[in-house]
PDB file of C-alpha atoms in Angstrom:
ATOM      1  CA  MET A   1     100.091 215.480 265.643  1.00 75.00           C
ATOM      2  CA  ASP A   2      98.777 212.722 263.374  1.00 81.00           C
ATOM      3  CA  ASP A   3      95.046 211.968 263.202  1.00 80.00           C
ATOM      4  CA  GLY A   4      95.225 208.954 265.495  1.00 85.00           C
ATOM      5  CA  ALA A   5      97.045 210.969 268.144  1.00 91.00           C
ATOM      6  CA  LYS A   6      94.339 213.659 267.932  1.00 93.00           C
ATOM      7  CA  VAL A   7      91.683 211.092 268.531  1.00 94.00           C
ATOM      8  CA  PHE A   8      93.499 209.630 271.534  1.00 94.00           C
ATOM      9  CA  LYS A   9      94.136 213.015 272.988  1.00 95.00           C
ATOM     10  CA  ALA A  10      90.523 213.981 272.532  1.00 96.00           C
ATOM     11  CA  LEU A  11      89.339 210.799 274.238  1.00 96.00           C
ATOM     12  CA  ALA A  12      91.802 211.060 277.115  1.00 96.00           C
ATOM     13  CA  ASP A  13      89.691 213.763 278.802  1.00 96.00           C
ATOM     14  CA  PRO A  14      86.667 212.589 280.830  1.00 96.00           C
ATOM     15  CA  THR A  15      84.608 215.705 280.043  1.00 96.00           C
ATOM     16  CA  ARG A  16      85.045 215.105 276.332  1.00 97.00           C
ATOM     17  CA  ARG A  17      83.963 211.492 276.719  1.00 97.00           C
ATOM     18  CA  LYS A  18      80.832 212.738 278.536  1.00 97.00           C
ATOM     19  CA  ILE A  19      80.148 215.048 275.610  1.00 97.00           C
ATOM     20  CA  LEU A  20      80.340 212.066 273.258  1.00 97.00           C
ATOM     21  CA  ASP A  21      78.105 210.056 275.572  1.00 97.00           C
ATOM     22  CA  GLU A  22      75.456 212.792 275.467  1.00 97.00           C
ATOM     23  CA  LEU A  23      75.687 213.152 271.684  1.00 98.00           C
ATOM     24  CA  ALA A  24      75.290 209.391 271.413  1.00 97.00           C
ATOM     25  CA  ASP A  25      72.139 209.723 273.545  1.00 96.00           C
ATOM     26  CA  ARG A  26      70.774 212.361 271.074  1.00 96.00           C
ATOM     27  CA  ASP A  27      72.616 213.423 267.997  1.00 96.00           C
ATOM     28  CA  GLY A  28      72.494 217.034 266.805  1.00 97.00           C
ATOM     29  CA  GLN A  29      72.670 219.367 269.831  1.00 98.00           C
ATOM     30  CA  THR A  30      73.138 223.056 270.269  1.00 98.00           C
ATOM     31  CA  LEU A  31      75.994 224.283 272.527  1.00 97.00           C
ATOM     32  CA  PHE A  32      73.279 225.195 275.006  1.00 97.00           C
ATOM     33  CA  GLU A  33      71.879 221.701 275.197  1.00 97.00           C
ATOM     34  CA  ILE A  34      75.363 220.204 275.640  1.00 97.00           C
ATOM     35  CA  CYS A  35      76.083 222.673 278.450  1.00 96.00           C
ATOM     36  CA  THR A  36      72.718 221.914 280.090  1.00 95.00           C
ATOM     37  CA  ARG A  37      73.273 218.150 279.981  1.00 95.00           C
ATOM     38  CA  LEU A  38      76.772 218.422 281.462  1.00 95.00           C
ATOM     39  CA  THR A  39      75.498 220.679 284.224  1.00 93.00           C
ATOM     40  CA  MET A  40      72.232 218.972 285.062  1.00 90.00           C
ATOM     41  CA  LYS A  41      73.044 215.322 284.425  1.00 89.00           C
ATOM     42  CA  HIS A  42      76.678 215.253 285.366  1.00 88.00           C
ATOM     43  CA  GLN A  43      77.006 218.115 287.802  1.00 87.00           C
ATOM     44  CA  LEU A  44      79.976 219.484 285.839  1.00 87.00           C
ATOM     45  CA  GLY A  45      80.313 223.142 286.671  1.00 83.00           C
ATOM     46  CA  LEU A  46      82.107 224.156 283.538  1.00 90.00           C
ATOM     47  CA  SER A  47      81.858 227.497 281.792  1.00 92.00           C
ATOM     48  CA  ARG A  48      80.316 227.679 278.342  1.00 93.00           C
ATOM     49  CA  GLN A  49      83.689 228.771 277.076  1.00 94.00           C
ATOM     50  CA  ALA A  50      85.420 225.740 278.530  1.00 96.00           C
ATOM     51  CA  ILE A  51      82.796 223.404 276.920  1.00 96.00           C
ATOM     52  CA  SER A  52      83.215 225.215 273.635  1.00 96.00           C
ATOM     53  CA  GLN A  53      86.984 224.592 273.818  1.00 97.00           C
ATOM     54  CA  HIS A  54      86.399 220.867 274.477  1.00 97.00           C
ATOM     55  CA  LEU A  55      84.109 220.773 271.474  1.00 97.00           C
ATOM     56  CA  GLU A  56      86.835 222.366 269.275  1.00 97.00           C
ATOM     57  CA  VAL A  57      89.234 219.500 270.335  1.00 97.00           C
ATOM     58  CA  LEU A  58      86.549 216.910 269.419  1.00 98.00           C
ATOM     59  CA  ILE A  59      85.921 218.682 266.081  1.00 97.00           C
ATOM     60  CA  GLY A  60      89.684 218.783 265.435  1.00 96.00           C
ATOM     61  CA  ALA A  61      89.842 215.043 265.993  1.00 96.00           C
ATOM     62  CA  GLY A  62      86.947 214.474 263.639  1.00 96.00           C
ATOM     63  CA  LEU A  63      84.780 212.943 266.395  1.00 97.00           C
ATOM     64  CA  VAL A  64      82.254 215.780 266.319  1.00 98.00           C
ATOM     65  CA  ILE A  65      80.939 217.684 263.306  1.00 97.00           C
ATOM     66  CA  GLY A  66      79.542 221.200 263.635  1.00 96.00           C
ATOM     67  CA  ARG A  67      76.629 221.717 261.261  1.00 96.00           C
ATOM     68  CA  ARG A  68      75.092 225.088 260.502  1.00 96.00           C
ATOM     69  CA  GLU A  69      71.398 225.114 259.768  1.00 95.00           C
ATOM     70  CA  GLY A  70      70.199 228.689 259.050  1.00 94.00           C
ATOM     71  CA  ARG A  71      70.891 230.686 262.243  1.00 94.00           C
ATOM     72  CA  TYR A  72      71.362 227.589 264.391  1.00 96.00           C
ATOM     73  CA  LYS A  73      74.439 225.434 264.920  1.00 97.00           C
ATOM     74  CA  PHE A  74      74.145 221.741 265.789  1.00 98.00           C
ATOM     75  CA  HIS A  75      76.826 219.267 266.880  1.00 98.00           C
ATOM     76  CA  HIS A  76      76.856 215.717 265.622  1.00 98.00           C
ATOM     77  CA  LEU A  77      78.809 212.628 266.653  1.00 97.00           C
ATOM     78  CA  ASP A  78      81.020 211.020 264.005  1.00 96.00           C
ATOM     79  CA  SER A  79      82.324 207.614 265.089  1.00 92.00           C
ATOM     80  CA  GLY A  80      84.287 207.207 261.857  1.00 92.00           C
ATOM     81  CA  PRO A  81      87.719 208.013 263.424  1.00 92.00           C
ATOM     82  CA  LEU A  82      87.033 205.375 266.168  1.00 89.00           C
ATOM     83  CA  GLU A  83      86.231 202.704 263.623  1.00 87.00           C
ATOM     84  CA  ARG A  84      89.447 203.463 261.706  1.00 84.00           C
ATOM     85  CA  LEU A  85      91.441 203.173 264.927  1.00 83.00           C
ATOM     86  CA  THR A  86      90.018 199.819 265.947  1.00 81.00           C
ATOM     87  CA  ASP A  87      90.162 198.428 262.376  1.00 81.00           C
ATOM     88  CA  ARG A  88      93.884 199.034 262.440  1.00 77.00           C
ATOM     89  CA  TRP A  89      94.465 196.337 265.088  1.00 76.00           C
ATOM     90  CA  ARG A  90      91.644 194.088 264.033  1.00 75.00           C
ATOM     91  CA  ARG A  91      93.237 193.681 260.613  1.00 63.00           C
ATOM     92  CA  THR A  92      96.640 192.922 262.189  1.00 59.00           C
ATOM     93  CA  THR A  93      95.051 190.232 264.323  1.00 56.00           C
ATOM     94  CA  LYS A  94      93.508 188.589 261.302  1.00 57.00           C
ATOM     95  CA  GLU A  95      96.805 188.601 259.377  1.00 57.00           C
ATOM     96  CA  THR A  96      98.824 186.781 262.060  1.00 52.00           C
TER      97      THR A  96
ATOM     98  CA  MET B   1      58.854 245.989 294.809  1.00 97.00           C
ATOM     99  CA  ARG B   2      57.227 243.434 292.475  1.00 95.00           C
ATOM    100  CA  VAL B   3      57.971 242.058 289.004  1.00 96.00           C
ATOM    101  CA  TYR B   4      55.085 243.004 286.690  1.00 97.00           C
ATOM    102  CA  VAL B   5      56.695 242.729 283.267  1.00 97.00           C
ATOM    103  CA  THR B   6      59.595 240.976 281.560  1.00 96.00           C
ATOM    104  CA  SER B   7      60.592 241.877 278.031  1.00 96.00           C
ATOM    105  CA  VAL B   8      61.558 239.943 274.947  1.00 98.00           C
ATOM    106  CA  LEU B   9      63.243 241.916 272.116  1.00 98.00           C
ATOM    107  CA  VAL B  10      61.356 240.983 268.956  1.00 98.00           C
ATOM    108  CA  ASP B  11      62.306 241.670 265.329  1.00 97.00           C
ATOM    109  CA  ASP B  12      58.718 242.601 264.453  1.00 97.00           C
ATOM    110  CA  GLN B  13      55.923 243.357 266.919  1.00 97.00           C
ATOM    111  CA  GLU B  14      53.041 242.236 264.693  1.00 97.00           C
ATOM    112  CA  THR B  15      54.713 238.920 263.860  1.00 98.00           C
ATOM    113  CA  ALA B  16      55.533 238.453 267.543  1.00 98.00           C
ATOM    114  CA  HIS B  17      51.953 239.309 268.619  1.00 98.00           C
ATOM    115  CA  ARG B  18      50.589 236.593 266.331  1.00 98.00           C
ATOM    116  CA  PHE B  19      53.165 233.998 267.419  1.00 98.00           C
ATOM    117  CA  TYR B  20      52.776 234.640 271.141  1.00 98.00           C
ATOM    118  CA  THR B  21      48.972 234.585 271.015  1.00 98.00           C
ATOM    119  CA  GLU B  22      48.097 232.200 268.200  1.00 98.00           C
ATOM    120  CA  LYS B  23      50.851 229.648 268.712  1.00 98.00           C
ATOM    121  CA  LEU B  24      51.968 229.934 272.329  1.00 98.00           C
ATOM    122  CA  GLY B  25      48.464 230.737 273.563  1.00 97.00           C
ATOM    123  CA  PHE B  26      49.037 233.951 275.527  1.00 98.00           C
ATOM    124  CA  VAL B  27      46.385 236.683 275.503  1.00 98.00           C
ATOM    125  CA  THR B  28      46.854 240.403 274.834  1.00 98.00           C
ATOM    126  CA  LYS B  29      47.053 242.556 277.976  1.00 98.00           C
ATOM    127  CA  ASN B  30      48.144 245.982 276.785  1.00 97.00           C
ATOM    128  CA  ASP B  31      48.501 247.390 273.280  1.00 97.00           C
ATOM    129  CA  ILE B  32      49.291 251.075 273.500  1.00 97.00           C
ATOM    130  CA  PRO B  33      50.812 253.118 270.598  1.00 95.00           C
ATOM    131  CA  MET B  34      54.251 254.592 271.510  1.00 92.00           C
ATOM    132  CA  GLY B  35      55.474 257.002 268.895  1.00 86.00           C
ATOM    133  CA  ASP B  36      55.146 256.386 265.191  1.00 85.00           C
ATOM    134  CA  THR B  37      55.316 252.605 264.841  1.00 89.00           C
ATOM    135  CA  ASP B  38      56.245 251.175 268.206  1.00 94.00           C
ATOM    136  CA  ARG B  39      53.658 249.777 270.659  1.00 95.00           C
ATOM    137  CA  TRP B  40      53.688 249.013 274.393  1.00 97.00           C
ATOM    138  CA  LEU B  41      52.534 245.483 273.598  1.00 98.00           C
ATOM    139  CA  THR B  42      52.232 242.978 276.397  1.00 98.00           C
ATOM    140  CA  VAL B  43      50.714 239.500 276.557  1.00 98.00           C
ATOM    141  CA  VAL B  44      49.877 237.392 279.599  1.00 98.00           C
ATOM    142  CA  SER B  45      49.052 233.773 280.395  1.00 98.00           C
ATOM    143  CA  PRO B  46      45.296 233.019 280.342  1.00 97.00           C
ATOM    144  CA  GLU B  47      46.004 230.773 283.369  1.00 96.00           C
ATOM    145  CA  ASP B  48      47.264 233.818 285.293  1.00 95.00           C
ATOM    146  CA  PRO B  49      45.748 236.968 283.728  1.00 96.00           C
ATOM    147  CA  ASP B  50      46.935 239.205 286.576  1.00 96.00           C
ATOM    148  CA  GLY B  51      50.446 237.647 286.610  1.00 96.00           C
ATOM    149  CA  CYS B  52      53.668 238.861 285.078  1.00 97.00           C
ATOM    150  CA  GLU B  53      53.326 240.290 281.545  1.00 98.00           C
ATOM    151  CA  VAL B  54      55.629 239.619 278.641  1.00 98.00           C
ATOM    152  CA  LEU B  55      56.548 242.824 276.835  1.00 98.00           C
ATOM    153  CA  LEU B  56      57.101 242.224 273.154  1.00 98.00           C
ATOM    154  CA  GLU B  57      59.589 245.010 272.790  1.00 97.00           C
ATOM    155  CA  PRO B  58      60.967 246.309 269.465  1.00 95.00           C
ATOM    156  CA  SER B  59      64.601 245.301 268.988  1.00 93.00           C
ATOM    157  CA  GLY B  60      65.573 248.443 267.069  1.00 88.00           C
ATOM    158  CA  HIS B  61      68.742 249.224 268.976  1.00 93.00           C
ATOM    159  CA  PRO B  62      71.794 248.356 266.762  1.00 94.00           C
ATOM    160  CA  ALA B  63      73.325 246.238 269.536  1.00 96.00           C
ATOM    161  CA  ALA B  64      70.241 243.991 269.709  1.00 96.00           C
ATOM    162  CA  LYS B  65      70.835 242.201 266.410  1.00 95.00           C
ATOM    163  CA  PRO B  66      74.376 240.790 266.968  1.00 96.00           C
ATOM    164  CA  TRP B  67      73.456 239.970 270.577  1.00 97.00           C
ATOM    165  CA  LYS B  68      70.365 238.010 269.527  1.00 97.00           C
ATOM    166  CA  GLU B  69      72.182 236.248 266.668  1.00 97.00           C
ATOM    167  CA  ALA B  70      74.996 235.118 268.986  1.00 96.00           C
ATOM    168  CA  LEU B  71      72.512 233.670 271.487  1.00 97.00           C
ATOM    169  CA  VAL B  72      70.587 231.801 268.702  1.00 98.00           C
ATOM    170  CA  ASN B  73      73.856 230.488 267.260  1.00 97.00           C
ATOM    171  CA  ASP B  74      74.697 228.909 270.589  1.00 97.00           C
ATOM    172  CA  GLY B  75      71.144 227.721 271.146  1.00 98.00           C
ATOM    173  CA  ILE B  76      70.672 229.912 274.240  1.00 98.00           C
ATOM    174  CA  PRO B  77      67.075 230.816 275.167  1.00 98.00           C
ATOM    175  CA  ILE B  78      66.303 234.431 276.119  1.00 97.00           C
ATOM    176  CA  THR B  79      63.707 233.433 278.688  1.00 97.00           C
ATOM    177  CA  SER B  80      61.744 230.461 280.028  1.00 97.00           C
ATOM    178  CA  PHE B  81      58.049 229.768 280.352  1.00 98.00           C
ATOM    179  CA  GLN B  82      56.593 227.107 282.659  1.00 97.00           C
ATOM    180  CA  VAL B  83      54.174 224.501 281.385  1.00 97.00           C
ATOM    181  CA  ASP B  84      52.469 221.426 282.960  1.00 97.00           C
ATOM    182  CA  ASP B  85      53.635 219.027 280.225  1.00 97.00           C
ATOM    183  CA  VAL B  86      56.598 219.814 278.092  1.00 98.00           C
ATOM    184  CA  ARG B  87      56.191 216.795 275.836  1.00 98.00           C
ATOM    185  CA  GLY B  88      52.471 217.614 275.252  1.00 98.00           C
ATOM    186  CA  GLU B  89      53.309 221.232 274.434  1.00 98.00           C
ATOM    187  CA  PHE B  90      56.167 220.119 272.171  1.00 98.00           C
ATOM    188  CA  GLU B  91      53.778 217.914 270.210  1.00 98.00           C
ATOM    189  CA  ARG B  92      51.041 220.583 270.068  1.00 98.00           C
ATOM    190  CA  LEU B  93      53.439 223.358 268.942  1.00 98.00           C
ATOM    191  CA  ARG B  94      55.321 221.185 266.482  1.00 98.00           C
ATOM    192  CA  GLY B  95      51.887 220.389 264.946  1.00 98.00           C
ATOM    193  CA  LEU B  96      51.453 224.146 264.460  1.00 98.00           C
ATOM    194  CA  GLY B  97      54.780 224.339 262.598  1.00 97.00           C
ATOM    195  CA  VAL B  98      56.897 225.648 265.482  1.00 98.00           C
ATOM    196  CA  ARG B  99      60.612 224.909 265.126  1.00 98.00           C
ATOM    197  CA  PHE B 100      62.405 223.436 268.155  1.00 98.00           C
ATOM    198  CA  THR B 101      66.210 223.550 268.569  1.00 98.00           C
ATOM    199  CA  GLN B 102      66.059 221.260 271.563  1.00 98.00           C
ATOM    200  CA  GLU B 103      63.445 218.503 271.842  1.00 98.00           C
ATOM    201  CA  PRO B 104      62.167 217.596 275.297  1.00 98.00           C
ATOM    202  CA  LEU B 105      64.959 216.621 277.700  1.00 97.00           C
ATOM    203  CA  SER B 106      64.322 215.298 281.198  1.00 95.00           C
ATOM    204  CA  MET B 107      67.000 216.064 283.749  1.00 90.00           C
ATOM    205  CA  GLY B 108      65.968 215.084 287.281  1.00 87.00           C
ATOM    206  CA  PRO B 109      63.809 217.888 288.677  1.00 92.00           C
ATOM    207  CA  VAL B 110      63.025 219.559 285.373  1.00 95.00           C
ATOM    208  CA  THR B 111      62.120 218.738 281.789  1.00 97.00           C
ATOM    209  CA  THR B 112      62.852 221.399 279.151  1.00 97.00           C
ATOM    210  CA  ALA B 113      62.638 222.093 275.459  1.00 98.00           C
ATOM    211  CA  VAL B 114      63.710 225.103 273.366  1.00 98.00           C
ATOM    212  CA  LEU B 115      61.748 226.686 270.520  1.00 98.00           C
ATOM    213  CA  ASP B 116      62.192 229.530 267.985  1.00 98.00           C
ATOM    214  CA  ASP B 117      59.749 232.445 268.406  1.00 98.00           C
ATOM    215  CA  THR B 118      60.203 233.469 264.734  1.00 97.00           C
ATOM    216  CA  CYS B 119      61.220 236.934 265.959  1.00 97.00           C
ATOM    217  CA  GLY B 120      64.917 236.301 266.500  1.00 97.00           C
ATOM    218  CA  ASN B 121      64.716 234.530 269.880  1.00 98.00           C
ATOM    219  CA  LEU B 122      64.871 231.091 271.382  1.00 98.00           C
ATOM    220  CA  ILE B 123      62.396 230.380 274.198  1.00 98.00           C
ATOM    221  CA  GLN B 124      62.675 227.611 276.721  1.00 98.00           C
ATOM    222  CA  ILE B 125      59.625 225.812 278.048  1.00 98.00           C
ATOM    223  CA  MET B 126      60.009 223.856 281.251  1.00 98.00           C
ATOM    224  CA  GLN B 127      58.060 221.695 283.629  1.00 98.00           C
ATOM    225  CA  MET B 128      58.840 220.802 287.234  1.00 97.00           C
ATOM    226  CA  ASN B 129      58.841 217.028 287.615  1.00 94.00           C
ATOM    227  CA  ALA B 130      56.992 215.709 290.636  1.00 80.00           C
TER     228      ALA B 130
END
């Protein structure tokens, strides 16, 4: 799968979009905080393992970066892949 | 049957005793020597001195370390304490040098935050929103 396809696949899932929404609300969250937000704010009754797997897909697409800080692990949003995707068509529009 | 104590497995009892009293503001309830180095060490809330005690229990069992590390890695608190004002406590404790892994977060009926007890655990503080 090319990088663009990975981004589209990652974004195709509503739970993963919710995770990105929450990271946009506050960047740098533990797995616990992400799970809490999905449960309490969105009433998504997902297991921690399921959320962890969604995060792996987002990390694989480059949309989320996992950062270790001592004994903690924080998750950060990276909108870089989204900008590259939209730039692709913006440039085409300009050329024509 | 009643709950009189809940335990937190701490890396070091003396460090824990200082943190739970000097930073969190609990008071010592029981401090009884148990064997060579361990103590039956409990603290209690000054707002509820006859309420449930927190036992600062030595985490010497070999299974404790990987278990605690896995919880901290995922940001999972071992227990939760109730406060009147999470944001106020967050500011007060941060001023004392306490590290938070989750800053105050309001979610409908509750507001929570998560802090590091310096003894290998994360602790949640929560308030019930009116």
